[in-house]
CSV table of C-alpha atoms and ligand atoms in Angstrom, one decimal:
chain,number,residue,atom,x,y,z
T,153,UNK,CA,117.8,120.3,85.1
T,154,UNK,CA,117.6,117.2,83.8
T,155,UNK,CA,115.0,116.6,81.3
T,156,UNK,CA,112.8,113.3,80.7
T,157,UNK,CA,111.6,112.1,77.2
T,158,UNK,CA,108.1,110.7,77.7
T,159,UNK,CA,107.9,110.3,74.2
T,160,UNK,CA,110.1,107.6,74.1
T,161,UNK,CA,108.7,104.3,72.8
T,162,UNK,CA,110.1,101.3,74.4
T,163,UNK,CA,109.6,97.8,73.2
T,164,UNK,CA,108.6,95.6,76.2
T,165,UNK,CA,107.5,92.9,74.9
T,166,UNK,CA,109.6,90.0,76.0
T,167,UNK,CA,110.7,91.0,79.3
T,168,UNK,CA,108.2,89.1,81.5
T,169,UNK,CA,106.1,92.5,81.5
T,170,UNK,CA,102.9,91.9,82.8
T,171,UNK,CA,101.1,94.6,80.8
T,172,UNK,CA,102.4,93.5,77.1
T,173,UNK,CA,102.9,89.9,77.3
T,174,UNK,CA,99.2,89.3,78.2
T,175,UNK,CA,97.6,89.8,75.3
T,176,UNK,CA,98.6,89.6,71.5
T,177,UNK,CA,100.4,91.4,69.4
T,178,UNK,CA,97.2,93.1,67.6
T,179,UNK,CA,96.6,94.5,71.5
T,180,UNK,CA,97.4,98.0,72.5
T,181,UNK,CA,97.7,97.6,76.3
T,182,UNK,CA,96.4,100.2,78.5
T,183,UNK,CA,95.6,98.5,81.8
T,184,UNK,CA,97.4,97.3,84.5
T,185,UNK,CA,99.1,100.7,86.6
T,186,UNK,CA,102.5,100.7,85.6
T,187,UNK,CA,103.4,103.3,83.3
T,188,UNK,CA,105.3,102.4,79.7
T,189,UNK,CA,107.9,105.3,80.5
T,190,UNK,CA,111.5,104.6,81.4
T,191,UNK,CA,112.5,105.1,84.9
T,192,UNK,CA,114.3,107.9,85.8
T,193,UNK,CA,118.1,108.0,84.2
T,194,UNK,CA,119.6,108.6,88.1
T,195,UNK,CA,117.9,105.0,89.0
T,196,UNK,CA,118.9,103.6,86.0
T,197,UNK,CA,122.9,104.6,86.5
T,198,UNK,CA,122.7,103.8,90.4
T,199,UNK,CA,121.2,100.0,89.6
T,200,UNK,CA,124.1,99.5,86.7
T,201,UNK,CA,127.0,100.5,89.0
T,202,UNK,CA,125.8,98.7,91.8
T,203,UNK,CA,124.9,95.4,89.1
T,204,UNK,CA,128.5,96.5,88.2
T,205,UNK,CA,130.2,96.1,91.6
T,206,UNK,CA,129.4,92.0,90.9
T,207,UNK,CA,128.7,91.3,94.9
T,208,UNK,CA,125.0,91.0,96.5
T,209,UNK,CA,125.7,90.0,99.9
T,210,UNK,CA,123.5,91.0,102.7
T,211,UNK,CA,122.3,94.4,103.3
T,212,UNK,CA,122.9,96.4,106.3
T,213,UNK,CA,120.0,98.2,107.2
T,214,UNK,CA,121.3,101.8,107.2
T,215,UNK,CA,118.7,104.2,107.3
T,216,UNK,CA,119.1,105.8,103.7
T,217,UNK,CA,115.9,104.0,102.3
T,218,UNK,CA,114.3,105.3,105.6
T,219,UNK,CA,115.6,109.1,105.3
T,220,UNK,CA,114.5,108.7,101.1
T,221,UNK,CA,111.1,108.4,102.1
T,222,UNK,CA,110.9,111.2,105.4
T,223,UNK,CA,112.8,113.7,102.5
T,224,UNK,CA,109.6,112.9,100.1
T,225,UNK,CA,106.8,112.9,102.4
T,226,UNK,CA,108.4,116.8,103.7
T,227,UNK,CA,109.3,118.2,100.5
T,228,UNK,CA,105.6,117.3,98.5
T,229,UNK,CA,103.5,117.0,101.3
T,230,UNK,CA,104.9,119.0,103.9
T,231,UNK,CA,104.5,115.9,106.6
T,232,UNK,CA,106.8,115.8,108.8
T,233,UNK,CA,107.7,111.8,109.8
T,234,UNK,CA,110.3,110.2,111.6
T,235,UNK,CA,112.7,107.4,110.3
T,236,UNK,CA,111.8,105.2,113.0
T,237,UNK,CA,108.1,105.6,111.7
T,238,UNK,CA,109.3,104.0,108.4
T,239,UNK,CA,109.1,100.1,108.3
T,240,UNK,CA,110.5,98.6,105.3
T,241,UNK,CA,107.7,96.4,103.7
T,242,UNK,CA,107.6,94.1,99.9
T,243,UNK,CA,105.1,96.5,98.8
T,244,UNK,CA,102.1,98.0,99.4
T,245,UNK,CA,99.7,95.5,99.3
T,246,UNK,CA,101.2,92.9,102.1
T,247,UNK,CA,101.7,96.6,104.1
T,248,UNK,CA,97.9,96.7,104.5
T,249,UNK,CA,97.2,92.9,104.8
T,250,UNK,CA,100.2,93.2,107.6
T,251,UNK,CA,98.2,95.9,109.1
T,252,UNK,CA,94.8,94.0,108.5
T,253,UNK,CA,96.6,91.2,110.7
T,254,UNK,CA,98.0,93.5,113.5
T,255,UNK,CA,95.0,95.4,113.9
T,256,UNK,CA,91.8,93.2,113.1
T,257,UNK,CA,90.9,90.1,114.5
T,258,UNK,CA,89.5,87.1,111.9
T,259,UNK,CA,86.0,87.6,111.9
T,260,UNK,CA,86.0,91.8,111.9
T,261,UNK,CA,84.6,94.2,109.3
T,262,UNK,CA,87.4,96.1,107.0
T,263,UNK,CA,85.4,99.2,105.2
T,264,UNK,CA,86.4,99.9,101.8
T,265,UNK,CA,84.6,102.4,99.3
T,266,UNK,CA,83.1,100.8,96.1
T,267,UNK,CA,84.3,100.9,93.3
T,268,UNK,CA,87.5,99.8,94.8
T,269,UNK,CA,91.1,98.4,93.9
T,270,UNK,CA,90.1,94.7,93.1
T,271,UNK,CA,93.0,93.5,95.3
T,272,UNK,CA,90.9,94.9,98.1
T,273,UNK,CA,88.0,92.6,97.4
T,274,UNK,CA,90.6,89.3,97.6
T,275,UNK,CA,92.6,90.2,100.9
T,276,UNK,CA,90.2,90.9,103.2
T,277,UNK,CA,88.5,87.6,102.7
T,278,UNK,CA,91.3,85.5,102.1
T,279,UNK,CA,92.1,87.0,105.6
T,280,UNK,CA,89.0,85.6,106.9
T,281,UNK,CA,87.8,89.4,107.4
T,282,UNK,CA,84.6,90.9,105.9
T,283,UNK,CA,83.8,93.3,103.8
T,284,UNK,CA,81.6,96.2,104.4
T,285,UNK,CA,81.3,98.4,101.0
T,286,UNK,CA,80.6,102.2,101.4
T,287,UNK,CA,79.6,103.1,98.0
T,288,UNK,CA,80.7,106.3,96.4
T,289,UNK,CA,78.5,108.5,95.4
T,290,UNK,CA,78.1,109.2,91.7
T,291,UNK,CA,77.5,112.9,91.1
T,292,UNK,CA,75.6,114.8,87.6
T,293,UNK,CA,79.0,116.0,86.6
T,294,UNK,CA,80.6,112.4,87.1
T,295,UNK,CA,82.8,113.4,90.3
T,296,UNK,CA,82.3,110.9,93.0
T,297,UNK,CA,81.3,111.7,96.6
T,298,UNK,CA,81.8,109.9,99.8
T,299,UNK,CA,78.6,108.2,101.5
T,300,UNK,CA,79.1,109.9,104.8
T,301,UNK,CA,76.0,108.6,106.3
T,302,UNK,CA,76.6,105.1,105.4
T,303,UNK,CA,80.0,105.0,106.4
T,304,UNK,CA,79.1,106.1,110.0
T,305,UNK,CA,76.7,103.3,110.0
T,306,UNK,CA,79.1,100.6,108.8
T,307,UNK,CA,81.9,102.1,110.9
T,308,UNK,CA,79.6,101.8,114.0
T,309,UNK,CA,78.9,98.4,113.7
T,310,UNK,CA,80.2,96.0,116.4
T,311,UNK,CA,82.5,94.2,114.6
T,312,UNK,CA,84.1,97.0,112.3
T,313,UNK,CA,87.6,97.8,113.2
T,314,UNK,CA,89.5,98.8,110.2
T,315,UNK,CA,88.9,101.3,107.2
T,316,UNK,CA,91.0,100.7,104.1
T,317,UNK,CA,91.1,103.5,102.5
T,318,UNK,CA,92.4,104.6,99.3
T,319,UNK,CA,93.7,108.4,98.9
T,320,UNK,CA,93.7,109.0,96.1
T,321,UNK,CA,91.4,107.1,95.2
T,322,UNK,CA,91.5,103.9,92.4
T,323,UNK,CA,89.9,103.8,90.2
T,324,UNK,CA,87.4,107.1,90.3
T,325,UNK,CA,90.5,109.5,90.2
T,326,UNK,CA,89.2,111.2,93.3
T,327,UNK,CA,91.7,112.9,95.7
T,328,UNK,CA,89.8,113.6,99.2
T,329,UNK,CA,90.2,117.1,100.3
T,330,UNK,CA,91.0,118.1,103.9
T,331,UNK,CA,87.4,118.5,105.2
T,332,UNK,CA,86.8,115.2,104.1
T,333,UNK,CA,90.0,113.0,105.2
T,334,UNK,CA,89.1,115.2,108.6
T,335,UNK,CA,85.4,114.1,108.6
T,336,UNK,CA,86.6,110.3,107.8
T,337,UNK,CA,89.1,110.5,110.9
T,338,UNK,CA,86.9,111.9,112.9
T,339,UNK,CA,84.2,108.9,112.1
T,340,UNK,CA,87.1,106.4,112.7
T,341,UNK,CA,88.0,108.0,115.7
T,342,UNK,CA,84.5,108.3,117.2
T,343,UNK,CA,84.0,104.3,116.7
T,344,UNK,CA,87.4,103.1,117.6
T,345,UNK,CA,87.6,102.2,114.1
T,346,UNK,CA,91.7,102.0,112.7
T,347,UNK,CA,92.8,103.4,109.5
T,348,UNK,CA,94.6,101.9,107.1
T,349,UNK,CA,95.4,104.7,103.8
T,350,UNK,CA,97.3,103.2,100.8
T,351,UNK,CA,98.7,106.4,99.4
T,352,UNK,CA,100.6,105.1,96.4
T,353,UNK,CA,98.9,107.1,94.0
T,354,UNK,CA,99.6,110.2,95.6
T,355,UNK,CA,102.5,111.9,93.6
T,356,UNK,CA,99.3,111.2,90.5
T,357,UNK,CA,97.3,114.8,91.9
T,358,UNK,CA,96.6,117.4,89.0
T,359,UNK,CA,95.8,120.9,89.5
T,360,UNK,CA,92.9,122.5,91.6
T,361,UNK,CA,93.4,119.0,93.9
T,362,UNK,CA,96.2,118.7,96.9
T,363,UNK,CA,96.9,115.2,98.3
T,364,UNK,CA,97.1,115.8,102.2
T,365,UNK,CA,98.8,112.3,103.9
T,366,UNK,CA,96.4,110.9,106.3
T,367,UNK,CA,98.4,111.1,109.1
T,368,UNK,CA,99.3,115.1,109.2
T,369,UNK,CA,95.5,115.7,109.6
T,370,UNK,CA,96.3,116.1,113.5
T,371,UNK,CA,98.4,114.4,116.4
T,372,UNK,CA,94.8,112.1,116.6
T,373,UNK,CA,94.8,110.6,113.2
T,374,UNK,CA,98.2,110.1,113.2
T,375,UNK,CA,97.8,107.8,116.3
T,376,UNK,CA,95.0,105.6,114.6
T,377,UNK,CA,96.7,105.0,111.3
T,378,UNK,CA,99.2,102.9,109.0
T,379,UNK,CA,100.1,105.0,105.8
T,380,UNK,CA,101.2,102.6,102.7
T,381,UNK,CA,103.7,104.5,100.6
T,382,UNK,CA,105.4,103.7,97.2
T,383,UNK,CA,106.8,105.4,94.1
T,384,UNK,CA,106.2,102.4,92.1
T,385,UNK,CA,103.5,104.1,90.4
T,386,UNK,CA,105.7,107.3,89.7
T,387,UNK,CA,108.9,105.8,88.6
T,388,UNK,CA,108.1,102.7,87.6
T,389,UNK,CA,109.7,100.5,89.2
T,390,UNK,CA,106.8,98.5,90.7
T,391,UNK,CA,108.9,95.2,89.6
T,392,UNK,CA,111.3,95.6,92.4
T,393,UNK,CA,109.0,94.9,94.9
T,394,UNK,CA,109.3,97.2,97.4
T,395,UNK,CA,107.4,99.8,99.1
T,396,UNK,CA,107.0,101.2,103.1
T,397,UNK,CA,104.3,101.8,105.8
T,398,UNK,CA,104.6,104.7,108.1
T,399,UNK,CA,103.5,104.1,111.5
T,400,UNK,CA,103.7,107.6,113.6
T,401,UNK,CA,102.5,105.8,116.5
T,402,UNK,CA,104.9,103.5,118.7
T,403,UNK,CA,102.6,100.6,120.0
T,404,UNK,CA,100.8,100.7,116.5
T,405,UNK,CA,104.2,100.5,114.8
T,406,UNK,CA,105.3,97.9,117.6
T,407,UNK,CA,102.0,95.9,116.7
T,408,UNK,CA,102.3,95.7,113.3
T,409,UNK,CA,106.2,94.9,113.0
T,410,UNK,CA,106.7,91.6,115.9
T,411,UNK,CA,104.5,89.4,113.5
T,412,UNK,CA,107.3,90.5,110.9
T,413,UNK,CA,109.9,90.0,113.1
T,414,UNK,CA,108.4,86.4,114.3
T,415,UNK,CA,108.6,85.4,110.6
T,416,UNK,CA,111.6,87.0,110.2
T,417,UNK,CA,109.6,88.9,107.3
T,418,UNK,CA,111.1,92.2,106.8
T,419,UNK,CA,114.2,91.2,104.9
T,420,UNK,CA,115.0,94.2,102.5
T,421,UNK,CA,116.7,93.5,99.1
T,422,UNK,CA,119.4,95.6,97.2
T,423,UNK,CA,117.5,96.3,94.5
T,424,UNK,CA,114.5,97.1,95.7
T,425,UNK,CA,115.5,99.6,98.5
T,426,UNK,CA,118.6,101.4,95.9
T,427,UNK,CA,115.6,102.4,93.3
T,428,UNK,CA,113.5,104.2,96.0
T,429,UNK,CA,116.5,106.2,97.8
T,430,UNK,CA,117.9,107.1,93.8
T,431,UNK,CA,114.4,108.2,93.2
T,432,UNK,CA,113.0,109.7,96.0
T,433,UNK,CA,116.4,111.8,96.9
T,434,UNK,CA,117.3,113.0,93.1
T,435,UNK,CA,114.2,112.8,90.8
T,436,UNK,CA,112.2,115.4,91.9
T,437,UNK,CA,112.3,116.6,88.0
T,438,UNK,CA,111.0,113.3,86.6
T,439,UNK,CA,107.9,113.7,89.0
T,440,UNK,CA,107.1,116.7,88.0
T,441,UNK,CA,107.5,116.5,84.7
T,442,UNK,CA,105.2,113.1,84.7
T,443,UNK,CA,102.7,115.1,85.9
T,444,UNK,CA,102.6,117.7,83.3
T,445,UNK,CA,103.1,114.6,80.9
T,446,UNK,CA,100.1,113.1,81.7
T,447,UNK,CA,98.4,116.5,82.6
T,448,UNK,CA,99.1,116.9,78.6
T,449,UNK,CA,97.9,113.0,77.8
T,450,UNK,CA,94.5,113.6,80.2
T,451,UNK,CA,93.6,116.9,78.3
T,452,UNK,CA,94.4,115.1,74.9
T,453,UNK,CA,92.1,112.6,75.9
T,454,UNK,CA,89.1,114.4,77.2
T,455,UNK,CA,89.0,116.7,74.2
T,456,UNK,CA,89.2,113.9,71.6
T,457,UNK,CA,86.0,111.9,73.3
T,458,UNK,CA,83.9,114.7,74.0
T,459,UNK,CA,84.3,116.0,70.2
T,460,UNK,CA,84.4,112.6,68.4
T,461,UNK,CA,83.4,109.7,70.8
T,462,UNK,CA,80.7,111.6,73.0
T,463,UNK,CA,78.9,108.0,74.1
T,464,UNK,CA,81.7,108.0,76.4
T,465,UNK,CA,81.7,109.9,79.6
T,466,UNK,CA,84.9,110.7,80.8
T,467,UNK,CA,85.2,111.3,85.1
T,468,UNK,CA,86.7,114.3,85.6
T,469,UNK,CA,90.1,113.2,86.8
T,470,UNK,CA,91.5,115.0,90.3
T,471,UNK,CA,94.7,112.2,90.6
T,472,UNK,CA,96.0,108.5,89.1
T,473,UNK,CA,96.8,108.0,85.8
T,474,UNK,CA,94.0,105.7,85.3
T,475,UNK,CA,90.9,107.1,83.5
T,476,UNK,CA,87.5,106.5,84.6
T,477,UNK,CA,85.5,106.1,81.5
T,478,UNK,CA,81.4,105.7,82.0
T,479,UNK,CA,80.2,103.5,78.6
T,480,UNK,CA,76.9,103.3,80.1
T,481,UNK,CA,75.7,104.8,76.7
T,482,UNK,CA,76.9,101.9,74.9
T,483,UNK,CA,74.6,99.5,76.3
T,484,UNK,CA,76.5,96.3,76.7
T,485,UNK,CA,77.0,94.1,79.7
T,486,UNK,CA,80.3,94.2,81.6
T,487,UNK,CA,81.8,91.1,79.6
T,488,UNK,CA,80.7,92.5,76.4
T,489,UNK,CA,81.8,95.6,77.2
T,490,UNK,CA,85.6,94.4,77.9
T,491,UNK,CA,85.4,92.0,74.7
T,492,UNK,CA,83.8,94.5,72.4
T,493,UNK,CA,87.1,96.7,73.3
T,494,UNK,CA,89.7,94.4,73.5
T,495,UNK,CA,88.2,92.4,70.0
T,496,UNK,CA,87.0,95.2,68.2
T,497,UNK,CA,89.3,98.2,69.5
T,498,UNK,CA,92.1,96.2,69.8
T,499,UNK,CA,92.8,98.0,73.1
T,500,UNK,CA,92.8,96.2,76.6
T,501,UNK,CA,91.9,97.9,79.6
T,502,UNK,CA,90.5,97.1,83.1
T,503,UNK,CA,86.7,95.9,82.9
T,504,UNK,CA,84.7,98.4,85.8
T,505,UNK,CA,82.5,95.2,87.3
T,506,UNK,CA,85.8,94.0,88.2
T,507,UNK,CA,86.4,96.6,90.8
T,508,UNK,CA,82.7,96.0,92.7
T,509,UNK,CA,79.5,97.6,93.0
T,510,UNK,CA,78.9,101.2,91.0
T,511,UNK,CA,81.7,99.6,88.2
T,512,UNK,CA,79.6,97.8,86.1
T,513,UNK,CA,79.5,100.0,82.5
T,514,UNK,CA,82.9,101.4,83.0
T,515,UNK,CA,86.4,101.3,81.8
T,516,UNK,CA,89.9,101.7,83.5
T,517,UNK,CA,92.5,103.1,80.7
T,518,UNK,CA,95.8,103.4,81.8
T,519,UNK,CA,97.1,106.6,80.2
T,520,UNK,CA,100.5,106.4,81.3
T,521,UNK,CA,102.3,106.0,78.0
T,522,UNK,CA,103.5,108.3,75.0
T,523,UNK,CA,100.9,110.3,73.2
T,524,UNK,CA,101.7,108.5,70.1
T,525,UNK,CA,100.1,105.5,71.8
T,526,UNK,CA,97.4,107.4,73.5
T,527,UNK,CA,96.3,108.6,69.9
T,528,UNK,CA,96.5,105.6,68.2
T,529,UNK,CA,94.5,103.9,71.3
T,530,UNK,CA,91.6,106.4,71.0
T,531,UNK,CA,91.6,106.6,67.1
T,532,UNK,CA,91.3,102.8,67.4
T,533,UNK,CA,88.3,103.2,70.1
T,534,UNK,CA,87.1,105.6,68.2
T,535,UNK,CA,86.7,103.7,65.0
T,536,UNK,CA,85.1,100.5,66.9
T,537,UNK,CA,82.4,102.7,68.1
T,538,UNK,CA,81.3,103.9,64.7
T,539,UNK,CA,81.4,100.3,63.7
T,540,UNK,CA,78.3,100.0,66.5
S,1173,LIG,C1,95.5,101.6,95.1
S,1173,LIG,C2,96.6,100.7,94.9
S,1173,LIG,N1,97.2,100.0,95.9
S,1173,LIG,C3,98.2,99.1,95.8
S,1173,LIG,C4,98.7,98.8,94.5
S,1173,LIG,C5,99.7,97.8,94.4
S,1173,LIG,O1,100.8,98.2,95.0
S,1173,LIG,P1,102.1,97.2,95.3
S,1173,LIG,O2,102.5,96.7,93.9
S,1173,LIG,O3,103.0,98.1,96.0
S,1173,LIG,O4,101.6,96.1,96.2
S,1173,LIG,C6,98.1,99.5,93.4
S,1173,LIG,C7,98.6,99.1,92.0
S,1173,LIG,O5,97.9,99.4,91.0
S,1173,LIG,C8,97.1,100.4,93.6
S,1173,LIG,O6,96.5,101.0,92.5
């Protein structure tokens, strides 16, 4: 079997890379979800010879990228899907406001759970939609819950008719087990309310925690859902701007393509479709051993801030490579909080008002990255909070 280096350091400044050529030099950046690890070698090979063949005329739309994606949802998640389920889409985030367009009208309630993906808090209004928060729950141990009382009363409202939900969940790390996802479909189901699950984070699950794909809870859910797929997150290629929604229903899938095919929206690309097949057919190996990668990087981490920076709480992490750190302890306001690490620590990461209500004294790291870096990120953090 082939075998990945995670430890490999890769320069990436320079290459019109979000994540380093934001901030200075000085910066260690641990932010933004992409991960600083090579894509797999079998994508790399498969883009070079196809670069190689020197001709990028239109694609047919064969079903390859389709049967890449039914091959991934069976093998990990034992969901059986369809290719004609499968709708080509420029990744994940247009999937849902498609979706939002299809099956909300302007003026409707979309439910999301707070703290949530700050994408989420832009779409939904920019799409004249509103949003109705359902706040997490924020337990002793620093696992999250879901509101289930709240949510029924936001779902029943008159005007609710979509829930945008997250699984696993960004940025609390939670992955819903079965009894919940069930609970949450039933809700949806009871007030007609659809359900739209971005499940881009789901290769991300650690051990003790199983992600279950919303629409193999039962022939019910299925028919009241849009799931968002990607392995952007997993193989880094979120730069090729690509990803897929799975529609097991045929009206709902009906509904949400014809606005695509009235803009004549759905045009796939050659490099973004080639990545996914290559990865999703012959990189099983790089998956898993991402996830006992970062498995490694998460334990690293948890050990060094409980023994030598214990004023930061670390959530226990069930999925996503992006840590959850509570810095109530420190006392600062949000701003402060996010200057006095990026000035002091030298180490940028995602401020937690940014990501709505229950955010505010918390910090998204992005561990997805070498240990080396890890180390020298924490040591740095480390140091800043002894300077306090
Ligand atoms: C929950 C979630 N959804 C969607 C995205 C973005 O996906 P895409 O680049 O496919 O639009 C991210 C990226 O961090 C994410 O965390």
């Amino acid at each position: 079997m082939m075998k990945h280096n995670f430890d490999e350091l890769i320069d990436r400044k320079g290459t019109e890379c979000k994540k380093w050529d934001t901030y200075a030099d000085d910066v260690i950046p641990m932010w933004i979800a992409d991960t600083d690890f090579k894509c797999p070698q079998p994508v790399v090979d498969a883009m070079v010879k196809r670069a190689q063949h020197g001709i990028f005329g239109y694609p047919v739309n064969v079903v390859n990228f389709e049967e890449s994606i039914v091959n991934w949802q069976k093998k990990r998640f034992g969901w059986n899907i369809e290719t004609d389920w499968v709708e080509y889409t420029p990744a994940v985030i247009p999937a849902i406001v498609y979706a939002m367009r299809a099956f909300t009208e302007p003026g409707d309630n979309v439910v999301i759970q707070m703290p949530a993906y700050h994408p989420f808090h832009d779409i939904i209004p920019n799409n004249g939609r509103h949003i109705l928060g359902n706040n997490l729950i924020l337990n002793a141990d620093g696992s999250y819950s879901v509101d289930f009382e709240n949510l029924e009363q936001l779902l029943s409202k008159k005007r609710t008719s979509m829930f945008l939900l997250c699984s696993p969940h960004n940025p609390v790390g939670k992955c819903f087990t079965r009894e919940e996802l069930t609970r949450i479909s039933e809700l949806c189901l009871k007030h007609n309310v659809f359900v739209v699950s971005d499940e881009i984070h789901s290769d991300i699950v650690y051990k003790g925690h199983q992600h279950i794909p919303f629409g193999s809870l039962s022939q019910a859910a299925a028919d009241n859902c849009v799931v968002c797929v990607n392995p952007s997150k997993t193989f880094n290629i979120a730069g090729v701007r690509t990803g897929a929604a799975v529609i097991p229903n045929r009206r709902n899938h009906d509904l949400f393509y014809k606005p695509l095919e009235d803009l004549k929206a759905y045009g796939r690309t050659i490099f973004g479709t080639l990545p996914i097949e290559v990865a999703y057919n012959e990189c099983e190996y790089y998956a898993d051993q991402l996830l006992e990668y970062l498995t490694g990087n998460l334990e690293y981490l948890n050990k060094f801030i409980a023994e030598r920076v214990p004023q930061i709480k670390v959530t226990p992490m069930q999925a996503t490579y992006l840590v959850w750190l509570n810095c109530k302890a420190l006392n600062m306001a949000p701003k402060e909080l996010n200057k006095f690490f990026l000035e002091k620590a030298k180490v940028a990461m995602n401020e937690g008002s940014t990501f709505g209500p229950g955010g505010a004294g918390f910090m998204r790291m992005n561990i997805a990255c070498p240990r080396s870096r890890l180390v020298e990120g924490l040591h740095r953090i480390e140091a800043a909070v002894k300077q306090l």
